Amino acid sequence: VGFNSSEGSGVAVLPDELRKPGRLVGMCSDAVFWVPIQRHLWAWLGLEPISRSNMARNLKAKKSVLMVPGGVQEVTMMSKDEEILFLKKRHGFVKLAIQHGAPIIPCFAFGQHNLWNFLHFGPPLFPESLVKAAARALGCNPIIFWGQWGGPWPKQSPMQVVIGKPIIVPHVEDPEKALIQKHLDQYIEAIEQIFEKHKYKVPGQLQKLKIV
């Protein structure tokens, strides 16, 4: 969600305007700030704990906000067979964008599935409902992951980040549900189009997209 954008094709991860210091703020679960040293690394990279108030403050300052709308719930749905995005109930980020008149910029990172191996805590060991409840309470997903040489760093694998055309929204302080739904539907459609157009360009990319 931001005020400066450009349609991309993988040549650059971000448009030049968004590369300027202080113009782009990343949002992530506050759980990553619990660990000493790691919290300083995330802050140095320009990340902040995701919250409605933090997003509103940055958008009010005309900054662009980088976020994963699916959040922790999307991580609990990760599959080795298909890309699963938790979007259909994610109205909050669209509402904030409309309240600040900030365009919504759809992005998709292809190839990220190949960077780590992962193992979920879930059925048959634990009920899925318990895992989702724990994820919501902790702000992170109970998951084991490993990458290059079995360590926490990612494997060497190609990626491509595609930045789509901005979705222009009106500036309405108290938007109606129908208006929010309209632009959420536009965002979902844009993500689907990006996926179908670029899914064959990265080796090993999962070919099926499921939006729930």
mmCIF file of C-alpha atoms in Angstrom:
data_model
loop_
_atom_site.group_PDB
_atom_site.id
_atom_site.type_symbol
_atom_site.label_atom_id
_atom_site.label_comp_id
_atom_site.label_asym_id
_atom_site.label_seq_id
_atom_site.Cartn_x
_atom_site.Cartn_y
_atom_site.Cartn_z
ATOM 1 C CA VAL A 1 0.000 0.000 0.000
ATOM 2 C CA GLY A 2 1.774 3.136 -1.080
ATOM 3 C CA PHE A 3 1.994 6.476 -2.767
ATOM 4 C CA ASN A 4 4.672 5.735 -5.381
ATOM 5 C CA SER A 5 4.592 2.694 -7.624
ATOM 6 C CA SER A 6 5.564 1.236 -10.964
ATOM 7 C CA GLU A 7 4.648 -1.845 -12.945
ATOM 8 C CA GLY A 8 7.535 -4.271 -12.797
ATOM 9 C CA SER A 9 8.710 -7.408 -14.535
ATOM 10 C CA GLY A 10 11.495 -8.569 -12.261
ATOM 11 C CA VAL A 11 14.191 -6.174 -13.545
ATOM 12 C CA ALA A 12 14.209 -4.358 -10.194
ATOM 13 C CA VAL A 13 12.561 -5.424 -6.970
ATOM 14 C CA LEU A 14 11.350 -1.891 -6.244
ATOM 15 C CA PRO A 15 10.857 1.260 -8.317
ATOM 16 C CA ASP A 16 13.468 3.997 -7.801
ATOM 17 C CA GLU A 17 11.043 6.177 -5.821
ATOM 18 C CA LEU A 18 10.604 3.459 -3.219
ATOM 19 C CA ARG A 19 14.349 2.944 -2.830
ATOM 20 C CA LYS A 20 14.807 6.371 -1.261
ATOM 21 C CA PRO A 21 15.570 6.119 2.486
ATOM 22 C CA GLY A 22 12.495 6.422 4.649
ATOM 23 C CA ARG A 23 9.954 6.147 1.831
ATOM 24 C CA LEU A 24 9.144 2.462 2.314
ATOM 25 C CA VAL A 25 8.282 0.798 5.633
ATOM 26 C CA GLY A 26 8.016 -2.973 5.981
ATOM 27 C CA MET A 27 5.462 -4.473 8.355
ATOM 28 C CA CYS A 28 5.823 -7.862 10.074
ATOM 29 C CA SER A 29 4.607 -9.755 13.117
ATOM 30 C CA ASP A 30 5.768 -8.278 16.408
ATOM 31 C CA ALA A 31 6.985 -11.782 17.329
ATOM 32 C CA VAL A 32 10.178 -11.202 15.298
ATOM 33 C CA PHE A 33 11.060 -8.344 17.653
ATOM 34 C CA TRP A 34 11.055 -10.581 20.733
ATOM 35 C CA VAL A 35 14.572 -11.907 20.115
ATOM 36 C CA PRO A 36 17.509 -9.673 21.132
ATOM 37 C CA ILE A 37 19.890 -8.743 18.307
ATOM 38 C CA GLN A 38 17.372 -10.016 15.752
ATOM 39 C CA ARG A 39 15.014 -7.168 16.662
ATOM 40 C CA HIS A 40 17.791 -4.677 15.912
ATOM 41 C CA LEU A 41 18.431 -6.301 12.541
ATOM 42 C CA TRP A 42 14.774 -6.009 11.540
ATOM 43 C CA ALA A 43 14.615 -2.393 12.725
ATOM 44 C CA TRP A 44 17.809 -1.606 10.789
ATOM 45 C CA LEU A 45 16.150 -3.055 7.678
ATOM 46 C CA GLY A 46 13.244 -0.657 8.161
ATOM 47 C CA LEU A 47 10.664 -3.091 9.559
ATOM 48 C CA GLU A 48 8.038 -2.240 12.159
ATOM 49 C CA PRO A 49 5.523 -4.374 14.081
ATOM 50 C CA ILE A 50 2.360 -4.620 12.019
ATOM 51 C CA SER A 51 -0.656 -2.920 13.545
ATOM 52 C CA ARG A 52 -3.483 -0.717 12.390
ATOM 53 C CA SER A 53 -1.996 2.287 14.205
ATOM 54 C CA ASN A 54 1.505 1.814 12.733
ATOM 55 C CA MET A 55 0.116 1.455 9.216
ATOM 56 C CA ALA A 56 -2.121 4.519 9.629
ATOM 57 C CA ARG A 57 0.776 6.608 10.977
ATOM 58 C CA ASN A 58 3.028 5.760 8.029
ATOM 59 C CA LEU A 59 0.318 6.243 5.419
ATOM 60 C CA LYS A 60 -0.583 9.595 6.957
ATOM 61 C CA ALA A 61 3.076 10.576 6.522
ATOM 62 C CA LYS A 62 2.781 9.658 2.811
ATOM 63 C CA LYS A 63 5.046 6.656 3.169
ATOM 64 C CA SER A 64 4.499 3.345 1.396
ATOM 65 C CA VAL A 65 3.819 0.279 3.515
ATOM 66 C CA LEU A 66 5.026 -3.192 2.519
ATOM 67 C CA MET A 67 3.012 -6.037 4.036
ATOM 68 C CA VAL A 68 1.801 -9.594 3.502
ATOM 69 C CA PRO A 69 -2.008 -9.359 3.842
ATOM 70 C CA GLY A 70 -2.443 -13.073 4.610
ATOM 71 C CA GLY A 71 -0.332 -12.773 7.738
ATOM 72 C CA VAL A 72 0.137 -15.577 10.246
ATOM 73 C CA GLN A 73 -3.047 -17.346 9.152
ATOM 74 C CA GLU A 74 -1.624 -17.731 5.647
ATOM 75 C CA VAL A 75 1.539 -19.336 7.012
ATOM 76 C CA THR A 76 -0.534 -22.008 8.794
ATOM 77 C CA MET A 77 -1.933 -22.977 5.368
ATOM 78 C CA MET A 78 1.406 -23.419 3.596
ATOM 79 C CA SER A 79 1.480 -26.397 1.257
ATOM 80 C CA LYS A 80 4.176 -28.188 -0.716
ATOM 81 C CA ASP A 81 1.763 -28.703 -3.617
ATOM 82 C CA GLU A 82 0.175 -25.279 -4.209
ATOM 83 C CA GLU A 83 0.428 -21.602 -3.347
ATOM 84 C CA ILE A 84 -2.279 -20.716 -0.817
ATOM 85 C CA LEU A 85 -3.141 -17.081 -0.096
ATOM 86 C CA PHE A 86 -5.466 -16.079 2.737
ATOM 87 C CA LEU A 87 -7.119 -12.980 1.268
ATOM 88 C CA LYS A 88 -10.888 -13.213 0.990
ATOM 89 C CA LYS A 89 -11.454 -12.049 4.578
ATOM 90 C CA ARG A 90 -8.619 -9.510 4.635
ATOM 91 C CA HIS A 91 -10.572 -6.243 4.408
ATOM 92 C CA GLY A 92 -8.504 -4.265 6.913
ATOM 93 C CA PHE A 93 -5.577 -3.251 4.681
ATOM 94 C CA VAL A 94 -7.982 -2.205 1.917
ATOM 95 C CA LYS A 95 -9.975 -0.072 4.351
ATOM 96 C CA LEU A 96 -6.798 1.658 5.556
ATOM 97 C CA ALA A 97 -5.723 2.326 1.973
ATOM 98 C CA ILE A 98 -9.071 3.951 1.170
ATOM 99 C CA GLN A 99 -9.052 5.991 4.381
ATOM 100 C CA HIS A 100 -5.715 7.511 3.327
ATOM 101 C CA GLY A 101 -6.247 7.554 -0.440
ATOM 102 C CA ALA A 102 -3.223 5.283 -0.901
ATOM 103 C CA PRO A 103 -3.011 3.070 -4.017
ATOM 104 C CA ILE A 104 -2.805 -0.672 -3.407
ATOM 105 C CA ILE A 105 0.141 -2.202 -5.261
ATOM 106 C CA PRO A 106 -0.138 -5.980 -5.848
ATOM 107 C CA CYS A 107 3.140 -7.932 -5.659
ATOM 108 C CA PHE A 108 4.059 -11.589 -5.853
ATOM 109 C CA ALA A 109 7.405 -13.252 -5.110
ATOM 110 C CA PHE A 110 7.952 -16.281 -7.340
ATOM 111 C CA GLY A 111 10.368 -18.990 -6.243
ATOM 112 C CA GLN A 112 10.186 -18.342 -2.493
ATOM 113 C CA HIS A 113 8.751 -21.839 -2.020
ATOM 114 C CA ASN A 114 12.176 -23.240 -2.971
ATOM 115 C CA LEU A 115 14.185 -21.275 -0.403
ATOM 116 C CA TRP A 116 13.421 -23.406 2.665
ATOM 117 C CA ASN A 117 12.105 -26.820 3.600
ATOM 118 C CA PHE A 118 9.448 -26.741 6.283
ATOM 119 C CA LEU A 119 7.518 -28.978 8.628
ATOM 120 C CA HIS A 120 4.169 -27.958 10.114
ATOM 121 C CA PHE A 121 2.876 -28.843 13.542
ATOM 122 C CA GLY A 122 -0.604 -30.151 12.815
ATOM 123 C CA PRO A 123 -2.643 -33.268 12.136
ATOM 124 C CA PRO A 124 -2.231 -36.057 13.097
ATOM 125 C CA LEU A 125 -0.082 -34.876 16.039
ATOM 126 C CA PHE A 126 -2.056 -31.704 16.825
ATOM 127 C CA PRO A 127 -5.543 -30.551 15.766
ATOM 128 C CA GLU A 128 -5.472 -27.852 13.093
ATOM 129 C CA SER A 129 -7.692 -25.616 15.245
ATOM 130 C CA LEU A 130 -5.112 -25.769 18.054
ATOM 131 C CA VAL A 131 -2.265 -24.810 15.719
ATOM 132 C CA LYS A 132 -4.208 -21.828 14.335
ATOM 133 C CA ALA A 133 -5.147 -20.673 17.835
ATOM 134 C CA ALA A 134 -1.504 -20.887 18.931
ATOM 135 C CA ALA A 135 -0.402 -18.959 15.841
ATOM 136 C CA ARG A 136 -2.856 -16.152 16.566
ATOM 137 C CA ALA A 137 -1.806 -16.001 20.224
ATOM 138 C CA LEU A 138 1.944 -16.031 19.500
ATOM 139 C CA GLY A 139 1.856 -13.849 16.402
ATOM 140 C CA CYS A 140 3.861 -16.474 14.517
ATOM 141 C CA ASN A 141 3.314 -19.959 13.143
ATOM 142 C CA PRO A 142 4.670 -23.000 15.020
ATOM 143 C CA ILE A 143 6.834 -24.363 12.224
ATOM 144 C CA ILE A 144 10.243 -25.968 11.720
ATOM 145 C CA PHE A 145 12.190 -24.775 8.690
ATOM 146 C CA TRP A 146 15.671 -25.267 7.312
ATOM 147 C CA GLY A 147 17.543 -24.092 4.262
ATOM 148 C CA GLN A 148 21.078 -24.270 2.865
ATOM 149 C CA TRP A 149 23.144 -27.031 4.549
ATOM 150 C CA GLY A 150 20.306 -27.578 7.030
ATOM 151 C CA GLY A 151 20.711 -24.114 8.533
ATOM 152 C CA PRO A 152 18.291 -21.171 8.899
ATOM 153 C CA TRP A 153 19.589 -19.321 5.839
ATOM 154 C CA PRO A 154 17.819 -19.708 2.475
ATOM 155 C CA LYS A 155 18.935 -22.124 -0.203
ATOM 156 C CA GLN A 156 20.441 -20.745 -3.394
ATOM 157 C CA SER A 157 17.449 -20.685 -5.712
ATOM 158 C CA PRO A 158 16.183 -18.179 -8.300
ATOM 159 C CA MET A 159 13.409 -15.757 -7.366
ATOM 160 C CA GLN A 160 11.474 -13.113 -9.230
ATOM 161 C CA VAL A 161 9.425 -10.389 -7.589
ATOM 162 C CA VAL A 162 6.728 -8.951 -9.813
ATOM 163 C CA ILE A 163 5.179 -5.593 -8.958
ATOM 164 C CA GLY A 164 1.836 -5.046 -10.651
ATOM 165 C CA LYS A 165 -0.071 -1.942 -11.641
ATOM 166 C CA PRO A 166 -1.320 0.156 -8.719
ATOM 167 C CA ILE A 167 -4.998 -0.099 -7.859
ATOM 168 C CA ILE A 168 -6.219 3.459 -7.449
ATOM 169 C CA VAL A 169 -8.687 3.901 -4.602
ATOM 170 C CA PRO A 170 -10.762 6.931 -3.561
ATOM 171 C CA HIS A 171 -9.975 8.871 -0.391
ATOM 172 C CA VAL A 172 -12.895 8.147 1.935
ATOM 173 C CA GLU A 173 -12.539 8.398 5.717
ATOM 174 C CA ASP A 174 -15.461 6.090 6.485
ATOM 175 C CA PRO A 175 -15.762 3.727 3.486
ATOM 176 C CA GLU A 176 -18.775 1.459 3.098
ATOM 177 C CA LYS A 177 -18.334 -2.313 3.096
ATOM 178 C CA ALA A 178 -19.301 -2.529 -0.584
ATOM 179 C CA LEU A 179 -16.503 -0.122 -1.555
ATOM 180 C CA ILE A 180 -13.950 -2.050 0.494
ATOM 181 C CA GLN A 181 -15.087 -5.347 -1.032
ATOM 182 C CA LYS A 182 -14.876 -3.902 -4.538
ATOM 183 C CA HIS A 183 -11.210 -3.000 -4.177
ATOM 184 C CA LEU A 184 -10.356 -6.219 -2.336
ATOM 185 C CA ASP A 185 -11.812 -8.112 -5.304
ATOM 186 C CA GLN A 186 -9.665 -5.992 -7.641
ATOM 187 C CA TYR A 187 -6.577 -6.819 -5.606
ATOM 188 C CA ILE A 188 -7.317 -10.561 -5.672
ATOM 189 C CA GLU A 189 -7.921 -10.457 -9.416
ATOM 190 C CA ALA A 190 -4.622 -8.600 -9.939
ATOM 191 C CA ILE A 191 -2.723 -11.213 -7.906
ATOM 192 C CA GLU A 192 -4.313 -14.006 -9.960
ATOM 193 C CA GLN A 193 -3.323 -12.289 -13.218
ATOM 194 C CA ILE A 194 0.264 -11.771 -12.057
ATOM 195 C CA PHE A 195 0.526 -15.410 -11.008
ATOM 196 C CA GLU A 196 -0.841 -16.827 -14.251
ATOM 197 C CA LYS A 197 1.355 -14.559 -16.386
ATOM 198 C CA HIS A 198 4.655 -15.202 -14.613
ATOM 199 C CA LYS A 199 4.386 -18.635 -12.950
ATOM 200 C CA TYR A 200 6.408 -20.405 -15.670
ATOM 201 C CA LYS A 201 9.374 -18.022 -15.484
ATOM 202 C CA VAL A 202 10.987 -19.399 -12.304
ATOM 203 C CA PRO A 203 12.169 -23.048 -12.218
ATOM 204 C CA GLY A 204 10.383 -25.113 -9.592
ATOM 205 C CA GLN A 205 7.616 -22.583 -9.008
ATOM 206 C CA LEU A 206 4.354 -24.192 -7.879
ATOM 207 C CA GLN A 207 1.862 -23.966 -10.740
ATOM 208 C CA LYS A 208 -1.406 -23.867 -8.788
ATOM 209 C CA LEU A 209 -2.759 -20.866 -6.867
ATOM 210 C CA LYS A 210 -5.533 -21.177 -4.291
ATOM 211 C CA ILE A 211 -7.037 -18.068 -2.699
ATOM 212 C CA VAL A 212 -9.145 -18.590 0.411
#
